[in-house]
Amino acid sequence: MPVRIRLQRQGKKGQPFYHIVVADGRAPRDGRFIERLGTYNPMTNPATITIDVDKAVKWMRNGAQPSDTVKTLLSHKGAMLKHHLLKGVDKGALTVEQAETKFQTWVAEKESKINAIAVEGKNEARNAMKKRLEAEVKANEAKAKAIEAKKAAAEKAAEPVAEEVPAEAVVEEIPATEEAAPAEETTEIPAE
């Protein structure tokens, strides 16, 4: 019976959530499984991975083969490194204490890198927000200046203009008198 460590899909359409399980290789993807090792949520940023590393290493030492995706997840959490170190202990290259200290130092370094990336991401988001707010303030100031200029131009146009008119240009108006109505034209009809 070939045993695989693989993902079992859960969650709803468009929002996947996976359980990391140990299952018979012939069982359906979302079907029967032997043991659940952890979860994987790709929808969060960064993706959330929880794995029981010791159980995963125990299963790999007993011959379970991880799928490609699960192998990547196990590497990310250090299970593949621990499996490799325990192989070195079996061969006599390392002691258990040395293997455990190497694993713990790797885990500490990995955690510090992840925390640094998370802090950097938060700082980038804050800086981007500040830049957007500054740009918005500048745009609002520019709009306010444009509105003030339009108001000033409108006020200037609305003021009555009292211009001096030269004396030659002034023409007195003559009061209109009733004009005589034109005589009606009469047309004569020729006699036949």
mmCIF file of C-alpha atoms in Angstrom:
data_model
loop_
_atom_site.group_PDB
_atom_site.id
_atom_site.type_symbol
_atom_site.label_atom_id
_atom_site.label_comp_id
_atom_site.label_asym_id
_atom_site.label_seq_id
_atom_site.Cartn_x
_atom_site.Cartn_y
_atom_site.Cartn_z
ATOM 1 C CA MET A 1 0.000 0.000 0.000
ATOM 2 C CA PRO A 2 1.806 3.191 -1.144
ATOM 3 C CA VAL A 3 1.317 5.921 1.428
ATOM 4 C CA ARG A 4 1.342 9.561 0.338
ATOM 5 C CA ILE A 5 1.439 12.839 2.218
ATOM 6 C CA ARG A 6 -0.773 15.155 0.200
ATOM 7 C CA LEU A 7 -3.308 17.951 0.256
ATOM 8 C CA GLN A 8 -7.006 17.403 0.800
ATOM 9 C CA ARG A 9 -9.061 20.306 -0.512
ATOM 10 C CA GLN A 10 -11.640 21.979 1.697
ATOM 11 C CA GLY A 11 -13.265 25.404 1.619
ATOM 12 C CA LYS A 12 -15.718 26.854 -0.820
ATOM 13 C CA LYS A 13 -15.488 27.769 -4.480
ATOM 14 C CA GLY A 14 -12.800 30.353 -5.108
ATOM 15 C CA GLN A 15 -11.537 30.167 -1.514
ATOM 16 C CA PRO A 16 -9.468 27.015 -1.133
ATOM 17 C CA PHE A 17 -8.314 25.658 2.198
ATOM 18 C CA TYR A 18 -6.299 22.470 2.445
ATOM 19 C CA HIS A 19 -5.661 19.796 5.058
ATOM 20 C CA ILE A 20 -2.283 18.094 4.878
ATOM 21 C CA VAL A 21 -3.037 14.397 5.278
ATOM 22 C CA VAL A 22 -1.393 10.994 5.114
ATOM 23 C CA ALA A 23 -3.493 8.819 2.814
ATOM 24 C CA ASP A 24 -3.355 5.694 0.711
ATOM 25 C CA GLY A 25 -2.156 6.676 -2.762
ATOM 26 C CA ARG A 26 -5.173 4.937 -4.326
ATOM 27 C CA ALA A 27 -7.759 6.830 -2.232
ATOM 28 C CA PRO A 28 -9.613 9.763 -3.830
ATOM 29 C CA ARG A 29 -8.205 13.260 -3.274
ATOM 30 C CA ASP A 30 -10.860 14.296 -0.772
ATOM 31 C CA GLY A 31 -11.640 10.776 0.411
ATOM 32 C CA ARG A 32 -10.329 8.551 3.188
ATOM 33 C CA PHE A 33 -7.110 9.418 4.952
ATOM 34 C CA ILE A 34 -5.002 7.824 7.653
ATOM 35 C CA GLU A 35 -3.915 10.859 9.665
ATOM 36 C CA ARG A 36 -4.163 14.659 9.464
ATOM 37 C CA LEU A 37 -0.806 16.445 9.856
ATOM 38 C CA GLY A 38 -1.788 20.083 9.471
ATOM 39 C CA THR A 39 -3.416 22.764 7.350
ATOM 40 C CA TYR A 40 -2.503 25.121 4.515
ATOM 41 C CA ASN A 41 -4.397 28.330 3.721
ATOM 42 C CA PRO A 42 -3.143 30.011 0.519
ATOM 43 C CA MET A 43 -5.680 32.862 0.731
ATOM 44 C CA THR A 44 -3.878 34.756 3.520
ATOM 45 C CA ASN A 45 -0.859 36.968 2.892
ATOM 46 C CA PRO A 46 1.579 35.338 3.563
ATOM 47 C CA ALA A 47 0.047 31.868 3.274
ATOM 48 C CA THR A 48 -0.716 30.205 6.603
ATOM 49 C CA ILE A 49 0.902 26.805 7.084
ATOM 50 C CA THR A 50 0.542 24.702 10.229
ATOM 51 C CA ILE A 51 2.231 21.311 10.301
ATOM 52 C CA ASP A 52 3.100 18.891 13.061
ATOM 53 C CA VAL A 53 6.745 18.506 12.023
ATOM 54 C CA ASP A 54 7.460 15.497 14.241
ATOM 55 C CA LYS A 55 4.516 13.488 12.862
ATOM 56 C CA ALA A 56 5.489 14.395 9.294
ATOM 57 C CA VAL A 57 9.087 13.245 9.887
ATOM 58 C CA LYS A 58 7.842 10.018 11.495
ATOM 59 C CA TRP A 59 5.703 9.250 8.437
ATOM 60 C CA MET A 60 8.526 10.078 5.999
ATOM 61 C CA ARG A 61 10.901 7.838 7.965
ATOM 62 C CA ASN A 62 8.327 5.050 7.625
ATOM 63 C CA GLY A 63 8.268 5.483 3.823
ATOM 64 C CA ALA A 64 5.457 7.935 3.094
ATOM 65 C CA GLN A 65 6.157 9.989 -0.040
ATOM 66 C CA PRO A 66 5.097 13.669 -0.036
ATOM 67 C CA SER A 67 3.527 15.172 -3.144
ATOM 68 C CA ASP A 68 5.441 17.982 -4.837
ATOM 69 C CA THR A 69 3.362 20.731 -3.232
ATOM 70 C CA VAL A 70 3.494 19.159 0.205
ATOM 71 C CA LYS A 71 7.248 18.651 -0.172
ATOM 72 C CA THR A 72 7.575 22.408 -0.693
ATOM 73 C CA LEU A 73 5.406 23.107 2.359
ATOM 74 C CA LEU A 74 7.393 20.655 4.474
ATOM 75 C CA SER A 75 10.634 22.294 3.337
ATOM 76 C CA HIS A 76 9.222 25.682 4.278
ATOM 77 C CA LYS A 77 8.473 24.485 7.801
ATOM 78 C CA GLY A 78 11.724 22.509 8.190
ATOM 79 C CA ALA A 79 10.368 18.965 8.200
ATOM 80 C CA MET A 80 12.530 17.980 5.209
ATOM 81 C CA LEU A 81 15.631 19.379 6.958
ATOM 82 C CA LYS A 82 14.841 17.473 10.140
ATOM 83 C CA HIS A 83 14.304 14.280 8.115
ATOM 84 C CA HIS A 84 17.681 14.839 6.430
ATOM 85 C CA LEU A 85 19.422 15.477 9.772
ATOM 86 C CA LEU A 86 17.908 12.315 11.265
ATOM 87 C CA LYS A 87 19.276 10.337 8.303
ATOM 88 C CA GLY A 88 22.698 11.723 9.246
ATOM 89 C CA VAL A 89 22.152 10.573 12.829
ATOM 90 C CA ASP A 90 21.276 7.064 11.577
ATOM 91 C CA LYS A 91 24.518 6.959 9.568
ATOM 92 C CA GLY A 92 26.569 8.194 12.525
ATOM 93 C CA ALA A 93 27.615 11.522 11.010
ATOM 94 C CA LEU A 94 25.809 13.540 13.718
ATOM 95 C CA THR A 95 24.555 13.052 17.224
ATOM 96 C CA VAL A 96 20.924 13.656 18.125
ATOM 97 C CA GLU A 97 21.899 16.794 20.105
ATOM 98 C CA GLN A 98 23.850 18.242 17.159
ATOM 99 C CA ALA A 99 20.975 17.552 14.793
ATOM 100 C CA GLU A 100 18.503 19.183 17.187
ATOM 101 C CA THR A 101 20.667 22.307 17.662
ATOM 102 C CA LYS A 102 21.108 22.675 13.878
ATOM 103 C CA PHE A 103 17.360 22.334 13.415
ATOM 104 C CA GLN A 104 16.564 24.878 16.164
ATOM 105 C CA THR A 105 19.033 27.450 14.768
ATOM 106 C CA TRP A 106 17.505 27.024 11.299
ATOM 107 C CA VAL A 107 14.001 27.503 12.717
ATOM 108 C CA ALA A 108 15.088 30.658 14.605
ATOM 109 C CA GLU A 109 16.664 32.135 11.439
ATOM 110 C CA LYS A 110 13.582 31.287 9.396
ATOM 111 C CA GLU A 111 11.270 32.931 11.953
ATOM 112 C CA SER A 112 13.399 36.090 12.007
ATOM 113 C CA LYS A 113 13.324 36.291 8.176
ATOM 114 C CA ILE A 114 9.558 35.833 8.101
ATOM 115 C CA ASN A 115 9.057 38.475 10.804
ATOM 116 C CA ALA A 116 11.356 40.901 8.951
ATOM 117 C CA ILE A 117 9.381 40.396 5.743
ATOM 118 C CA ALA A 118 6.096 40.939 7.593
ATOM 119 C CA VAL A 119 7.375 44.154 9.222
ATOM 120 C CA GLU A 120 8.757 45.355 5.881
ATOM 121 C CA GLY A 121 5.400 44.678 4.222
ATOM 122 C CA LYS A 122 3.583 46.688 6.905
ATOM 123 C CA ASN A 123 6.058 49.569 6.528
ATOM 124 C CA GLU A 124 5.641 49.543 2.746
ATOM 125 C CA ALA A 125 1.883 49.656 3.142
ATOM 126 C CA ARG A 126 2.139 52.588 5.567
ATOM 127 C CA ASN A 127 4.530 54.473 3.282
ATOM 128 C CA ALA A 128 2.266 53.890 0.292
ATOM 129 C CA MET A 129 -0.707 55.188 2.289
ATOM 130 C CA LYS A 130 1.256 58.305 3.332
ATOM 131 C CA LYS A 131 2.243 58.993 -0.276
ATOM 132 C CA ARG A 132 -1.361 58.633 -1.427
ATOM 133 C CA LEU A 133 -2.563 61.016 1.304
ATOM 134 C CA GLU A 134 0.119 63.580 0.427
ATOM 135 C CA ALA A 135 -0.796 63.386 -3.255
ATOM 136 C CA GLU A 136 -4.463 63.792 -2.371
ATOM 137 C CA VAL A 137 -3.721 66.867 -0.220
ATOM 138 C CA LYS A 138 -1.715 68.430 -3.066
ATOM 139 C CA ALA A 139 -4.509 67.700 -5.541
ATOM 140 C CA ASN A 140 -7.093 69.226 -3.187
ATOM 141 C CA GLU A 141 -4.963 72.353 -2.763
ATOM 142 C CA ALA A 142 -4.605 72.688 -6.537
ATOM 143 C CA LYS A 143 -8.372 72.290 -6.969
ATOM 144 C CA ALA A 144 -9.014 74.904 -4.264
ATOM 145 C CA LYS A 145 -6.667 77.389 -6.009
ATOM 146 C CA ALA A 146 -8.396 76.769 -9.344
ATOM 147 C CA ILE A 147 -11.814 77.355 -7.766
ATOM 148 C CA GLU A 148 -10.615 80.597 -6.148
ATOM 149 C CA ALA A 149 -9.243 81.790 -9.488
ATOM 150 C CA LYS A 150 -12.567 81.048 -11.193
ATOM 151 C CA LYS A 151 -14.477 82.892 -8.457
ATOM 152 C CA ALA A 152 -12.187 85.904 -8.780
ATOM 153 C CA ALA A 153 -12.631 85.922 -12.560
ATOM 154 C CA ALA A 154 -16.408 85.650 -12.187
ATOM 155 C CA GLU A 155 -16.484 88.536 -9.692
ATOM 156 C CA LYS A 156 -14.378 90.670 -12.003
ATOM 157 C CA ALA A 157 -16.725 89.965 -14.912
ATOM 158 C CA ALA A 158 -19.812 90.732 -12.807
ATOM 159 C CA GLU A 159 -18.609 94.209 -11.714
ATOM 160 C CA PRO A 160 -20.210 97.073 -13.727
ATOM 161 C CA VAL A 161 -17.693 98.703 -15.957
ATOM 162 C CA ALA A 162 -17.799 102.530 -15.839
ATOM 163 C CA GLU A 163 -15.708 103.589 -18.778
ATOM 164 C CA GLU A 164 -15.397 107.190 -19.888
ATOM 165 C CA VAL A 165 -16.875 107.802 -23.305
ATOM 166 C CA PRO A 166 -15.330 110.616 -25.428
ATOM 167 C CA ALA A 167 -17.553 113.630 -26.098
ATOM 168 C CA GLU A 168 -17.472 113.133 -29.873
ATOM 169 C CA ALA A 169 -18.893 109.686 -29.513
ATOM 170 C CA VAL A 170 -21.894 110.878 -27.605
ATOM 171 C CA VAL A 171 -24.766 111.346 -29.969
ATOM 172 C CA GLU A 172 -27.934 112.781 -28.662
ATOM 173 C CA GLU A 173 -30.952 110.843 -29.470
ATOM 174 C CA ILE A 174 -33.698 112.707 -31.190
ATOM 175 C CA PRO A 175 -37.072 111.872 -29.881
ATOM 176 C CA ALA A 176 -39.001 109.870 -32.376
ATOM 177 C CA THR A 177 -41.954 111.624 -33.947
ATOM 178 C CA GLU A 178 -44.787 109.894 -35.544
ATOM 179 C CA GLU A 179 -44.014 109.441 -39.128
ATOM 180 C CA ALA A 180 -46.703 109.904 -41.682
ATOM 181 C CA ALA A 181 -48.116 106.729 -42.937
ATOM 182 C CA PRO A 182 -47.211 106.155 -46.546
ATOM 183 C CA ALA A 183 -49.955 106.712 -49.019
ATOM 184 C CA GLU A 184 -51.685 103.682 -50.160
ATOM 185 C CA GLU A 185 -50.869 102.706 -53.644
ATOM 186 C CA THR A 186 -53.745 102.191 -55.869
ATOM 187 C CA THR A 187 -53.571 100.069 -58.848
ATOM 188 C CA GLU A 188 -55.760 100.825 -61.761
ATOM 189 C CA ILE A 189 -57.295 98.055 -63.681
ATOM 190 C CA PRO A 190 -57.190 98.694 -67.416
ATOM 191 C CA ALA A 191 -60.513 98.722 -69.094
ATOM 192 C CA GLU A 192 -61.154 96.550 -71.976
#
